[in-house]
Amino acid sequence: MSNNHSDHDLDILIDVAQRMSRSFELGPLLETIAEAGRAVLRCDRASIFLYDRDKDELCSTVAIGTGEIRFSARRGIAGESVHRRAVVIVPDAYADPRFNLEIDRQTGYRTRNILSIPLLVPDGEVLGVLQLLNKNAGSFTSEDEKLAAALGALTGIAIKRQMLLDEAAEKQRLERELDLAREIQLGLLPGANPTLKGFDVAGWNRSAGRTGGDYYDFFPLSEDRLAIAVADATGHGIGPALIAVQCRAMLRAITGNGNNLTAVADKINHLLCKDLSCGRFVTTCFGVLDIPDACFHYVSAGHGPLLLYRRQTDEVQTFAATGLPMGVIPDSPINLADPIDFRSGDLFVLLTDGFVEWSRPDGELYGEARLIEVLRRHVRQSCPELIQTIYRDVIRFAEGSPQTDDLTAVLIKRD
């Protein structure tokens, strides 16, 4: 190293390396790098542009002396440093066609010369560019280039380390949020199946991921009337789980005020149409089981399958939805279905579509026909047992294919 760069410069680099090793936040680390570059290379301004690989853009997360700048990584001197993975020296910025004059026009700054340093890691990945402007005395030299390359290699490793630490911390944070969301969601499901005179009622839920968009609910409206609901919010993860929580709260609040089922459906649909983003919706079937009359009154907003097994005839009926899914069209009617009048041994089945749409490796779906056959063969089981029998049969059919959709079931059987 020539006399142009004294032992003092090496001391600065050593100090920078030590400070970078102690840094656990990306922002302060980048500021340290920019200040070090300006001090070691004796220039007026320093900027760090991180490379956004997905957008193929460079963004100035640190720009000492100017505001944020974002531009295509295919343009300009910084872009050339990225794609050549090489230090670029520009002795006269205004004479170089690669230089973007617009930035100087916007900031009022005049750039004389530039030293652009790619920030690399040993495997060749480029993380960004450290760009230094306006050497204090004269122009940047070949000695500056060597020192800049050393600084770029040193800082590239430090930035990569910090990015990995940030990713790990973000992953841990998301894991904690998912755990919390799952706890909240599980806490909203009924703690036990209802005990009813003359009826066997059971519910069950299994999410495809940590959280899901399915839910079921039971809550008494009076001593002889039980509200029952099953719902499926589109998608998987925290978003649909929050929608499911919202639906549960609205259904309990509005139904508890004594509204009839169609009025409840209309109110919830209007609220969801306001709240949900485009492409989001909820299918739901909810109703009231009148125990003395052995009758289930319900509405179905785009929900299925709904199946009724008649013990007397050993037949299974399927029922269509009585309206569109909620959250799609505000004024779309959701009508009251014909009531289910239970006779001894009859079974009403409310499932989300994750059961019948589970496919095995060759793409064949489980389908309603297999579900109906299982119901016929095992209808004498209790409702909790029958749900597990259905689930085991779907698992057997799937031949190892993973669960990709949430599963929720509610079964209502008259003794």
mmCIF file of C-alpha atoms in Angstrom:
data_model
loop_
_atom_site.group_PDB
_atom_site.id
_atom_site.type_symbol
_atom_site.label_atom_id
_atom_site.label_comp_id
_atom_site.label_asym_id
_atom_site.label_seq_id
_atom_site.Cartn_x
_atom_site.Cartn_y
_atom_site.Cartn_z
ATOM 1 C CA MET A 1 0.000 0.000 0.000
ATOM 2 C CA SER A 2 1.395 3.416 -0.976
ATOM 3 C CA ASN A 3 1.857 6.440 1.201
ATOM 4 C CA ASN A 4 -1.534 7.664 -0.060
ATOM 5 C CA HIS A 5 -3.062 5.330 2.486
ATOM 6 C CA SER A 6 -1.401 5.403 5.859
ATOM 7 C CA ASP A 7 -1.482 3.055 8.776
ATOM 8 C CA HIS A 8 -4.335 5.231 10.013
ATOM 9 C CA ASP A 9 -6.521 3.894 7.177
ATOM 10 C CA LEU A 10 -5.720 0.329 8.182
ATOM 11 C CA ASP A 11 -6.614 1.169 11.760
ATOM 12 C CA ILE A 12 -9.974 2.455 10.519
ATOM 13 C CA LEU A 13 -10.603 -0.791 8.619
ATOM 14 C CA ILE A 14 -9.730 -2.859 11.691
ATOM 15 C CA ASP A 15 -12.021 -0.702 13.811
ATOM 16 C CA VAL A 16 -14.805 -1.085 11.245
ATOM 17 C CA ALA A 17 -14.388 -4.868 11.262
ATOM 18 C CA GLN A 18 -14.633 -4.936 15.055
ATOM 19 C CA ARG A 19 -17.698 -2.692 15.083
ATOM 20 C CA MET A 20 -19.378 -4.800 12.407
ATOM 21 C CA SER A 21 -18.798 -7.974 14.418
ATOM 22 C CA ARG A 22 -20.613 -6.372 17.366
ATOM 23 C CA SER A 23 -23.555 -5.096 15.326
ATOM 24 C CA PHE A 24 -26.879 -6.911 15.523
ATOM 25 C CA GLU A 25 -29.003 -4.489 13.471
ATOM 26 C CA LEU A 26 -28.716 -3.943 9.740
ATOM 27 C CA GLY A 27 -29.397 -0.189 9.776
ATOM 28 C CA PRO A 28 -26.564 0.791 12.151
ATOM 29 C CA LEU A 29 -24.253 -1.661 10.381
ATOM 30 C CA LEU A 30 -24.842 0.010 7.017
ATOM 31 C CA GLU A 31 -24.283 3.444 8.532
ATOM 32 C CA THR A 32 -20.976 2.230 9.970
ATOM 33 C CA ILE A 33 -19.912 0.939 6.559
ATOM 34 C CA ALA A 34 -20.852 4.162 4.762
ATOM 35 C CA GLU A 35 -19.033 6.364 7.281
ATOM 36 C CA ALA A 36 -15.968 4.117 7.099
ATOM 37 C CA GLY A 37 -15.935 4.259 3.308
ATOM 38 C CA ARG A 38 -16.083 8.037 3.341
ATOM 39 C CA ALA A 39 -13.319 8.291 5.959
ATOM 40 C CA VAL A 40 -10.943 5.752 4.406
ATOM 41 C CA LEU A 41 -11.359 6.922 0.812
ATOM 42 C CA ARG A 42 -11.449 10.611 1.805
ATOM 43 C CA CYS A 43 -14.538 11.664 -0.113
ATOM 44 C CA ASP A 44 -17.571 13.894 0.362
ATOM 45 C CA ARG A 45 -20.483 11.454 0.247
ATOM 46 C CA ALA A 46 -21.157 7.756 0.649
ATOM 47 C CA SER A 47 -24.225 5.716 -0.254
ATOM 48 C CA ILE A 48 -25.094 2.045 0.117
ATOM 49 C CA PHE A 49 -27.487 0.533 -2.400
ATOM 50 C CA LEU A 50 -28.845 -2.888 -1.448
ATOM 51 C CA TYR A 51 -29.732 -5.185 -4.318
ATOM 52 C CA ASP A 52 -33.344 -6.386 -4.526
ATOM 53 C CA ARG A 53 -32.939 -9.558 -6.558
ATOM 54 C CA ASP A 54 -36.678 -10.141 -7.022
ATOM 55 C CA LYS A 55 -37.255 -6.681 -8.543
ATOM 56 C CA ASP A 56 -33.745 -6.337 -10.001
ATOM 57 C CA GLU A 57 -33.518 -2.931 -8.340
ATOM 58 C CA LEU A 58 -31.045 -1.032 -6.197
ATOM 59 C CA CYS A 59 -32.284 0.922 -3.192
ATOM 60 C CA SER A 60 -30.225 3.432 -1.185
ATOM 61 C CA THR A 61 -30.938 2.301 2.370
ATOM 62 C CA VAL A 62 -28.084 4.541 3.528
ATOM 63 C CA ALA A 63 -27.272 7.740 1.671
ATOM 64 C CA ILE A 64 -25.212 10.164 3.687
ATOM 65 C CA GLY A 65 -26.121 13.617 2.444
ATOM 66 C CA THR A 66 -29.141 12.715 0.303
ATOM 67 C CA GLY A 67 -32.584 11.073 0.385
ATOM 68 C CA GLU A 68 -33.659 7.572 -0.602
ATOM 69 C CA ILE A 69 -33.065 6.597 -4.218
ATOM 70 C CA ARG A 70 -34.425 3.494 -5.993
ATOM 71 C CA PHE A 71 -33.700 2.495 -9.588
ATOM 72 C CA SER A 72 -33.239 -0.436 -11.956
ATOM 73 C CA ALA A 73 -30.080 -2.460 -11.367
ATOM 74 C CA ARG A 74 -29.630 -2.515 -15.140
ATOM 75 C CA ARG A 75 -28.910 1.227 -15.171
ATOM 76 C CA GLY A 76 -26.068 3.482 -14.239
ATOM 77 C CA ILE A 77 -22.686 3.057 -12.675
ATOM 78 C CA ALA A 78 -23.977 1.292 -9.556
ATOM 79 C CA GLY A 79 -25.850 -1.149 -11.790
ATOM 80 C CA GLU A 80 -22.662 -1.901 -13.709
ATOM 81 C CA SER A 81 -20.856 -2.659 -10.441
ATOM 82 C CA VAL A 82 -23.601 -5.128 -9.544
ATOM 83 C CA HIS A 83 -23.670 -7.030 -12.807
ATOM 84 C CA ARG A 84 -19.900 -6.926 -13.453
ATOM 85 C CA ARG A 85 -19.160 -7.601 -9.773
ATOM 86 C CA ALA A 86 -16.266 -5.183 -10.104
ATOM 87 C CA VAL A 87 -15.082 -1.837 -8.747
ATOM 88 C CA VAL A 88 -15.899 0.985 -11.171
ATOM 89 C CA ILE A 89 -14.034 4.319 -11.144
ATOM 90 C CA VAL A 90 -15.514 7.301 -12.961
ATOM 91 C CA PRO A 91 -13.074 10.242 -13.069
ATOM 92 C CA ASP A 92 -15.557 12.666 -14.675
ATOM 93 C CA ALA A 93 -19.194 11.872 -13.893
ATOM 94 C CA TYR A 94 -20.766 14.384 -16.296
ATOM 95 C CA ALA A 95 -18.674 13.093 -19.185
ATOM 96 C CA ASP A 96 -19.758 9.492 -18.562
ATOM 97 C CA PRO A 97 -22.986 8.464 -20.389
ATOM 98 C CA ARG A 98 -23.776 5.929 -17.645
ATOM 99 C CA PHE A 99 -24.198 8.691 -15.072
ATOM 100 C CA ASN A 100 -27.780 9.732 -14.313
ATOM 101 C CA LEU A 101 -27.866 13.540 -14.227
ATOM 102 C CA GLU A 102 -31.444 13.527 -12.925
ATOM 103 C CA ILE A 103 -30.336 12.713 -9.381
ATOM 104 C CA ASP A 104 -28.084 15.784 -9.247
ATOM 105 C CA ARG A 105 -30.915 17.902 -10.673
ATOM 106 C CA GLN A 106 -33.263 16.702 -7.947
ATOM 107 C CA THR A 107 -30.811 17.166 -5.080
ATOM 108 C CA GLY A 108 -28.886 20.220 -6.272
ATOM 109 C CA TYR A 109 -25.651 18.334 -5.701
ATOM 110 C CA ARG A 110 -22.863 18.239 -8.300
ATOM 111 C CA THR A 111 -21.071 14.931 -8.674
ATOM 112 C CA ARG A 112 -17.492 15.208 -9.959
ATOM 113 C CA ASN A 113 -16.160 11.667 -9.655
ATOM 114 C CA ILE A 114 -17.363 8.285 -8.423
ATOM 115 C CA LEU A 115 -15.963 5.097 -6.910
ATOM 116 C CA SER A 116 -18.497 2.239 -7.019
ATOM 117 C CA ILE A 117 -17.752 -0.909 -4.990
ATOM 118 C CA PRO A 118 -19.771 -4.161 -5.238
ATOM 119 C CA LEU A 119 -20.566 -5.750 -1.873
ATOM 120 C CA LEU A 120 -19.818 -9.434 -2.371
ATOM 121 C CA VAL A 121 -19.767 -12.634 -0.353
ATOM 122 C CA PRO A 122 -17.302 -15.472 -1.051
ATOM 123 C CA ASP A 123 -19.751 -17.503 -3.156
ATOM 124 C CA GLY A 124 -20.060 -14.562 -5.578
ATOM 125 C CA GLU A 125 -23.484 -13.345 -4.484
ATOM 126 C CA VAL A 126 -23.770 -9.580 -4.784
ATOM 127 C CA LEU A 127 -25.661 -7.850 -1.985
ATOM 128 C CA GLY A 128 -25.399 -4.285 -3.183
ATOM 129 C CA VAL A 129 -23.042 -1.415 -3.907
ATOM 130 C CA LEU A 130 -21.079 1.059 -1.797
ATOM 131 C CA GLN A 131 -20.805 4.224 -3.869
ATOM 132 C CA LEU A 132 -18.424 7.048 -2.929
ATOM 133 C CA LEU A 133 -18.717 10.524 -4.450
ATOM 134 C CA ASN A 134 -16.282 13.389 -4.924
ATOM 135 C CA LYS A 135 -12.776 12.611 -3.761
ATOM 136 C CA ASN A 136 -11.627 15.431 -1.452
ATOM 137 C CA ALA A 137 -8.468 16.017 -3.474
ATOM 138 C CA GLY A 138 -8.304 15.045 -7.124
ATOM 139 C CA SER A 139 -9.772 11.799 -8.471
ATOM 140 C CA PHE A 140 -10.019 8.237 -7.211
ATOM 141 C CA THR A 141 -6.904 6.179 -8.013
ATOM 142 C CA SER A 142 -5.933 2.545 -8.536
ATOM 143 C CA GLU A 143 -4.749 2.498 -4.913
ATOM 144 C CA ASP A 144 -8.204 3.654 -3.878
ATOM 145 C CA GLU A 145 -9.630 0.809 -5.955
ATOM 146 C CA LYS A 146 -7.571 -1.795 -4.068
ATOM 147 C CA LEU A 147 -8.583 -0.419 -0.696
ATOM 148 C CA ALA A 148 -12.203 -0.198 -1.829
ATOM 149 C CA ALA A 149 -12.176 -3.848 -2.951
ATOM 150 C CA ALA A 150 -10.901 -4.903 0.480
ATOM 151 C CA LEU A 151 -13.588 -2.835 2.182
ATOM 152 C CA GLY A 152 -16.260 -4.283 -0.133
ATOM 153 C CA ALA A 153 -15.288 -7.884 0.640
ATOM 154 C CA LEU A 154 -15.178 -7.171 4.365
ATOM 155 C CA THR A 155 -18.541 -5.461 4.438
ATOM 156 C CA GLY A 156 -20.244 -7.949 2.115
ATOM 157 C CA ILE A 157 -19.658 -10.746 4.610
ATOM 158 C CA ALA A 158 -20.861 -8.577 7.501
ATOM 159 C CA ILE A 159 -24.042 -7.586 5.661
ATOM 160 C CA LYS A 160 -24.796 -11.198 4.727
ATOM 161 C CA ARG A 161 -24.317 -12.277 8.333
ATOM 162 C CA GLN A 162 -26.663 -9.563 9.535
ATOM 163 C CA MET A 163 -29.270 -10.414 6.899
ATOM 164 C CA LEU A 164 -29.226 -14.048 8.026
ATOM 165 C CA LEU A 165 -29.571 -12.963 11.649
ATOM 166 C CA ASP A 166 -32.496 -10.698 10.721
ATOM 167 C CA GLU A 167 -34.167 -13.510 8.768
ATOM 168 C CA ALA A 168 -33.780 -15.866 11.722
ATOM 169 C CA ALA A 169 -35.200 -13.272 14.116
ATOM 170 C CA GLU A 170 -38.141 -12.586 11.789
ATOM 171 C CA LYS A 171 -38.808 -16.299 11.457
ATOM 172 C CA GLN A 172 -38.839 -16.664 15.239
ATOM 173 C CA ARG A 173 -41.212 -13.703 15.531
ATOM 174 C CA LEU A 174 -43.575 -15.183 12.948
ATOM 175 C CA GLU A 175 -43.410 -18.558 14.691
ATOM 176 C CA ARG A 176 -44.430 -16.904 17.956
ATOM 177 C CA GLU A 177 -47.280 -15.078 16.207
ATOM 178 C CA LEU A 178 -48.469 -18.317 14.612
ATOM 179 C CA ASP A 179 -48.360 -20.091 17.964
ATOM 180 C CA LEU A 180 -50.367 -17.282 19.545
ATOM 181 C CA ALA A 181 -52.888 -17.252 16.688
ATOM 182 C CA ARG A 182 -53.275 -21.019 16.986
ATOM 183 C CA GLU A 183 -53.856 -20.761 20.735
ATOM 184 C CA ILE A 184 -56.491 -18.072 20.195
ATOM 185 C CA GLN A 185 -58.208 -20.072 17.475
ATOM 186 C CA LEU A 186 -58.253 -23.301 19.473
ATOM 187 C CA GLY A 187 -59.552 -21.383 22.465
ATOM 188 C CA LEU A 188 -62.562 -20.246 20.432
ATOM 189 C CA LEU A 189 -63.615 -23.776 19.472
ATOM 190 C CA PRO A 190 -66.118 -25.451 21.801
ATOM 191 C CA GLY A 191 -64.369 -27.110 24.715
ATOM 192 C CA ALA A 192 -66.761 -30.068 24.662
ATOM 193 C CA ASN A 193 -69.588 -31.459 22.586
ATOM 194 C CA PRO A 194 -73.068 -30.501 23.807
ATOM 195 C CA THR A 195 -75.094 -32.958 25.862
ATOM 196 C CA LEU A 196 -78.656 -32.968 24.543
ATOM 197 C CA LYS A 197 -81.698 -35.045 25.316
ATOM 198 C CA GLY A 198 -82.516 -37.200 22.288
ATOM 199 C CA PHE A 199 -79.552 -36.073 20.158
ATOM 200 C CA ASP A 200 -75.899 -36.901 19.655
ATOM 201 C CA VAL A 201 -73.994 -33.827 18.409
ATOM 202 C CA ALA A 202 -70.241 -33.584 17.828
ATOM 203 C CA GLY A 203 -67.763 -31.228 16.177
ATOM 204 C CA TRP A 204 -64.125 -31.598 15.107
ATOM 205 C CA ASN A 205 -61.461 -29.458 13.441
ATOM 206 C CA ARG A 206 -57.989 -30.079 12.038
ATOM 207 C CA SER A 207 -56.123 -27.234 10.315
ATOM 208 C CA ALA A 208 -53.831 -27.853 7.364
ATOM 209 C CA GLY A 209 -51.244 -25.520 8.907
ATOM 210 C CA ARG A 210 -50.554 -23.897 12.244
ATOM 211 C CA THR A 211 -53.705 -21.841 11.798
ATOM 212 C CA GLY A 212 -56.657 -22.229 9.484
ATOM 213 C CA GLY A 213 -59.796 -20.610 8.146
ATOM 214 C CA ASP A 214 -62.281 -23.284 9.262
ATOM 215 C CA TYR A 215 -64.236 -23.238 12.483
ATOM 216 C CA TYR A 216 -67.332 -24.698 14.091
ATOM 217 C CA ASP A 217 -69.401 -23.514 17.022
ATOM 218 C CA PHE A 218 -72.218 -24.522 19.344
ATOM 219 C CA PHE A 219 -73.999 -22.099 21.651
ATOM 220 C CA PRO A 220 -77.395 -22.304 23.382
ATOM 221 C CA LEU A 221 -80.119 -19.819 22.515
ATOM 222 C CA SER A 222 -82.480 -21.224 25.131
ATOM 223 C CA GLU A 223 -82.924 -24.416 27.104
ATOM 224 C CA ASP A 224 -84.409 -26.165 24.058
ATOM 225 C CA ARG A 225 -82.606 -24.462 21.158
ATOM 226 C CA LEU A 226 -78.965 -24.843 20.151
ATOM 227 C CA ALA A 227 -77.205 -22.694 17.534
ATOM 228 C CA ILE A 228 -74.794 -24.667 15.332
ATOM 229 C CA ALA A 229 -72.332 -23.247 12.796
ATOM 230 C CA VAL A 230 -69.624 -24.435 10.410
ATOM 231 C CA ALA A 231 -67.591 -21.990 8.310
ATOM 232 C CA ASP A 232 -64.691 -22.034 5.865
ATOM 233 C CA ALA A 233 -62.768 -18.814 5.072
ATOM 234 C CA THR A 234 -60.749 -18.984 1.856
ATOM 235 C CA GLY A 235 -57.026 -19.599 2.152
ATOM 236 C CA HIS A 236 -54.773 -20.761 4.949
ATOM 237 C CA GLY A 237 -52.787 -19.095 7.691
ATOM 238 C CA ILE A 238 -53.292 -16.083 9.926
ATOM 239 C CA GLY A 239 -55.506 -14.078 7.523
ATOM 240 C CA PRO A 240 -58.274 -16.684 7.148
ATOM 241 C CA ALA A 241 -57.966 -17.528 10.854
ATOM 242 C CA LEU A 242 -58.730 -13.903 11.739
ATOM 243 C CA ILE A 243 -61.697 -13.938 9.359
ATOM 244 C CA ALA A 244 -62.984 -17.089 11.071
ATOM 245 C CA VAL A 245 -62.674 -15.395 14.468
ATOM 246 C CA GLN A 246 -64.546 -12.366 13.099
ATOM 247 C CA CYS A 247 -67.352 -14.557 11.724
ATOM 248 C CA ARG A 248 -67.742 -16.373 15.024
ATOM 249 C CA ALA A 249 -68.017 -13.108 16.943
ATOM 250 C CA MET A 250 -70.557 -11.619 14.520
ATOM 251 C CA LEU A 251 -72.656 -14.776 14.418
ATOM 252 C CA ARG A 252 -72.865 -15.011 18.190
ATOM 253 C CA ALA A 253 -73.653 -11.312 18.616
ATOM 254 C CA ILE A 254 -76.282 -11.036 15.883
ATOM 255 C CA THR A 255 -77.969 -14.397 16.509
ATOM 256 C CA GLY A 256 -78.103 -13.696 20.227
ATOM 257 C CA ASN A 257 -80.205 -10.593 19.586
ATOM 258 C CA GLY A 258 -83.124 -12.733 18.470
ATOM 259 C CA ASN A 259 -82.809 -12.141 14.724
ATOM 260 C CA ASN A 260 -84.145 -14.773 12.349
ATOM 261 C CA LEU A 261 -81.615 -16.761 10.328
ATOM 262 C CA THR A 262 -81.997 -14.906 7.038
ATOM 263 C CA ALA A 263 -81.635 -11.547 8.804
ATOM 264 C CA VAL A 264 -78.507 -12.834 10.539
ATOM 265 C CA ALA A 265 -77.071 -14.035 7.224
ATOM 266 C CA ASP A 266 -77.817 -10.733 5.482
ATOM 267 C CA LYS A 267 -76.195 -8.656 8.226
ATOM 268 C CA ILE A 268 -73.039 -10.763 8.369
ATOM 269 C CA ASN A 269 -72.777 -10.815 4.574
ATOM 270 C CA HIS A 270 -73.000 -7.007 4.397
ATOM 271 C CA LEU A 271 -70.340 -6.617 7.081
ATOM 272 C CA LEU A 272 -67.972 -9.077 5.407
ATOM 273 C CA CYS A 273 -68.427 -7.422 2.008
ATOM 274 C CA LYS A 274 -67.145 -4.199 3.590
ATOM 275 C CA ASP A 275 -64.277 -5.822 5.461
ATOM 276 C CA LEU A 276 -62.875 -8.495 3.141
ATOM 277 C CA SER A 277 -60.454 -7.762 0.326
ATOM 278 C CA CYS A 278 -61.195 -8.837 -3.243
ATOM 279 C CA GLY A 279 -61.037 -12.597 -3.665
ATOM 280 C CA ARG A 280 -61.734 -13.334 0.002
ATOM 281 C CA PHE A 281 -65.006 -14.924 1.057
ATOM 282 C CA VAL A 282 -66.535 -17.288 3.598
ATOM 283 C CA THR A 283 -68.742 -20.307 3.041
ATOM 284 C CA THR A 284 -70.890 -21.113 6.034
ATOM 285 C CA CYS A 285 -73.808 -23.197 7.187
ATOM 286 C CA PHE A 286 -75.470 -22.197 10.411
ATOM 287 C CA GLY A 287 -78.791 -22.856 12.001
ATOM 288 C CA VAL A 288 -80.802 -23.676 15.084
ATOM 289 C CA LEU A 289 -81.572 -27.149 16.376
ATOM 290 C CA ASP A 290 -85.037 -27.180 17.962
ATOM 291 C CA ILE A 291 -84.756 -30.099 20.349
ATOM 292 C CA PRO A 292 -88.428 -30.689 21.299
ATOM 293 C CA ASP A 293 -89.513 -30.510 17.635
ATOM 294 C CA ALA A 294 -86.480 -32.552 16.465
ATOM 295 C CA CYS A 295 -85.954 -30.037 13.664
ATOM 296 C CA PHE A 296 -82.924 -28.145 12.318
ATOM 297 C CA HIS A 297 -83.574 -24.783 10.644
ATOM 298 C CA TYR A 298 -80.585 -23.454 8.709
ATOM 299 C CA VAL A 299 -79.116 -21.348 5.919
ATOM 300 C CA SER A 300 -76.165 -22.308 3.738
ATOM 301 C CA ALA A 301 -74.029 -19.588 2.141
ATOM 302 C CA GLY A 302 -72.141 -21.470 -0.544
ATOM 303 C CA HIS A 303 -71.320 -24.263 1.886
ATOM 304 C CA GLY A 304 -71.061 -27.976 1.368
ATOM 305 C CA PRO A 305 -71.165 -30.878 1.447
ATOM 306 C CA LEU A 306 -74.387 -31.152 3.460
ATOM 307 C CA LEU A 307 -75.683 -34.711 3.728
ATOM 308 C CA LEU A 308 -78.692 -36.315 5.421
ATOM 309 C CA TYR A 309 -78.771 -40.040 6.129
ATOM 310 C CA ARG A 310 -82.287 -41.467 6.560
ATOM 311 C CA ARG A 311 -82.189 -44.534 8.776
ATOM 312 C CA GLN A 312 -85.580 -45.814 7.644
ATOM 313 C CA THR A 313 -84.644 -45.993 3.951
ATOM 314 C CA ASP A 314 -80.822 -46.265 4.244
ATOM 315 C CA GLU A 315 -80.597 -43.402 1.748
ATOM 316 C CA VAL A 316 -78.404 -40.311 1.761
ATOM 317 C CA GLN A 317 -79.679 -36.972 0.484
ATOM 318 C CA THR A 318 -77.420 -34.088 -0.521
ATOM 319 C CA PHE A 319 -78.441 -30.450 -0.152
ATOM 320 C CA ALA A 320 -77.415 -27.446 -2.217
ATOM 321 C CA ALA A 321 -76.464 -24.098 -0.763
ATOM 322 C CA THR A 322 -79.224 -21.538 -0.293
ATOM 323 C CA GLY A 323 -77.072 -18.563 -1.283
ATOM 324 C CA LEU A 324 -73.666 -17.381 -2.432
ATOM 325 C CA PRO A 325 -70.658 -17.352 -0.088
ATOM 326 C CA MET A 326 -70.528 -14.407 2.280
ATOM 327 C CA GLY A 327 -68.351 -11.431 1.440
ATOM 328 C CA VAL A 328 -68.944 -11.568 -2.334
ATOM 329 C CA ILE A 329 -72.092 -9.556 -3.180
ATOM 330 C CA PRO A 330 -73.712 -7.371 -0.477
ATOM 331 C CA ASP A 331 -77.318 -7.757 -1.636
ATOM 332 C CA SER A 332 -77.140 -11.407 -2.658
ATOM 333 C CA PRO A 333 -79.990 -13.245 -0.880
ATOM 334 C CA ILE A 334 -79.198 -16.128 1.465
ATOM 335 C CA ASN A 335 -82.454 -18.008 1.832
ATOM 336 C CA LEU A 336 -83.770 -20.278 4.528
ATOM 337 C CA ALA A 337 -83.458 -23.958 3.599
ATOM 338 C CA ASP A 338 -86.224 -26.495 4.020
ATOM 339 C CA PRO A 339 -85.929 -27.655 7.626
ATOM 340 C CA ILE A 340 -84.386 -31.013 8.495
ATOM 341 C CA ASP A 341 -87.004 -33.053 10.364
ATOM 342 C CA PHE A 342 -85.181 -35.773 12.284
ATOM 343 C CA ARG A 343 -86.547 -39.241 12.792
ATOM 344 C CA SER A 344 -84.910 -41.864 14.982
ATOM 345 C CA GLY A 345 -81.460 -42.785 13.654
ATOM 346 C CA ASP A 346 -81.289 -39.942 11.112
ATOM 347 C CA LEU A 347 -77.923 -38.211 10.715
ATOM 348 C CA PHE A 348 -77.171 -34.728 9.333
ATOM 349 C CA VAL A 349 -73.574 -34.117 8.256
ATOM 350 C CA LEU A 350 -71.951 -30.679 7.856
ATOM 351 C CA LEU A 351 -68.405 -30.822 6.496
ATOM 352 C CA THR A 352 -65.960 -28.400 4.948
ATOM 353 C CA ASP A 353 -64.725 -29.347 1.491
ATOM 354 C CA GLY A 354 -61.265 -30.389 2.691
ATOM 355 C CA PHE A 355 -62.584 -33.936 3.176
ATOM 356 C CA VAL A 356 -64.018 -34.576 -0.275
ATOM 357 C CA GLU A 357 -61.318 -32.590 -2.105
ATOM 358 C CA TRP A 358 -58.343 -34.385 -0.539
ATOM 359 C CA SER A 359 -56.545 -36.098 -3.416
ATOM 360 C CA ARG A 360 -54.136 -38.984 -3.573
ATOM 361 C CA PRO A 361 -50.869 -38.938 -5.609
ATOM 362 C CA ASP A 362 -52.583 -39.702 -8.936
ATOM 363 C CA GLY A 363 -54.860 -36.663 -8.483
ATOM 364 C CA GLU A 364 -58.106 -38.564 -7.797
ATOM 365 C CA LEU A 365 -60.330 -36.851 -5.221
ATOM 366 C CA TYR A 366 -61.882 -38.608 -2.250
ATOM 367 C CA GLY A 367 -65.301 -37.351 -3.329
ATOM 368 C CA GLU A 368 -68.818 -37.549 -1.933
ATOM 369 C CA ALA A 369 -69.489 -41.117 -3.081
ATOM 370 C CA ARG A 370 -66.824 -42.548 -0.765
ATOM 371 C CA LEU A 371 -68.039 -40.335 2.064
ATOM 372 C CA ILE A 372 -71.602 -41.586 1.623
ATOM 373 C CA GLU A 373 -70.439 -45.206 1.656
ATOM 374 C CA VAL A 374 -68.572 -44.657 4.932
ATOM 375 C CA LEU A 375 -71.674 -43.058 6.462
ATOM 376 C CA ARG A 376 -73.823 -46.022 5.477
ATOM 377 C CA ARG A 377 -71.364 -48.599 6.833
ATOM 378 C CA HIS A 378 -70.675 -46.890 10.149
ATOM 379 C CA VAL A 379 -73.793 -44.857 10.923
ATOM 380 C CA ARG A 380 -74.416 -46.770 14.170
ATOM 381 C CA GLN A 381 -71.249 -45.292 15.665
ATOM 382 C CA SER A 382 -71.493 -42.293 17.961
ATOM 383 C CA CYS A 383 -70.925 -38.955 16.246
ATOM 384 C CA PRO A 384 -67.404 -38.450 17.699
ATOM 385 C CA GLU A 385 -66.446 -41.979 16.618
ATOM 386 C CA LEU A 386 -67.932 -41.536 13.160
ATOM 387 C CA ILE A 387 -65.970 -38.326 12.559
ATOM 388 C CA GLN A 388 -62.751 -40.192 13.326
ATOM 389 C CA THR A 389 -63.812 -43.064 11.062
ATOM 390 C CA ILE A 390 -64.378 -40.626 8.190
ATOM 391 C CA TYR A 391 -61.008 -38.991 8.824
ATOM 392 C CA ARG A 392 -59.177 -42.334 8.909
ATOM 393 C CA ASP A 393 -60.818 -43.395 5.659
ATOM 394 C CA VAL A 394 -59.723 -40.172 3.954
ATOM 395 C CA ILE A 395 -56.164 -40.686 5.246
ATOM 396 C CA ARG A 396 -56.160 -44.272 3.956
ATOM 397 C CA PHE A 397 -57.411 -43.127 0.555
ATOM 398 C CA ALA A 398 -54.847 -40.300 0.311
ATOM 399 C CA GLU A 399 -51.938 -42.791 0.303
ATOM 400 C CA GLY A 400 -49.559 -40.359 1.942
ATOM 401 C CA SER A 401 -50.611 -37.188 0.123
ATOM 402 C CA PRO A 402 -50.323 -34.294 2.592
ATOM 403 C CA GLN A 403 -53.314 -32.405 3.933
ATOM 404 C CA THR A 404 -53.622 -29.170 1.959
ATOM 405 C CA ASP A 405 -56.952 -27.854 3.250
ATOM 406 C CA ASP A 406 -58.507 -27.427 6.670
ATOM 407 C CA LEU A 407 -60.963 -30.061 7.866
ATOM 408 C CA THR A 408 -64.045 -29.338 9.953
ATOM 409 C CA ALA A 409 -67.015 -31.571 10.679
ATOM 410 C CA VAL A 410 -70.234 -31.300 12.666
ATOM 411 C CA LEU A 411 -72.553 -34.306 12.934
ATOM 412 C CA ILE A 412 -76.105 -34.215 14.320
ATOM 413 C CA LYS A 413 -77.862 -37.540 14.956
ATOM 414 C CA ARG A 414 -81.188 -38.262 16.573
ATOM 415 C CA ASP A 415 -81.237 -41.156 18.997
#
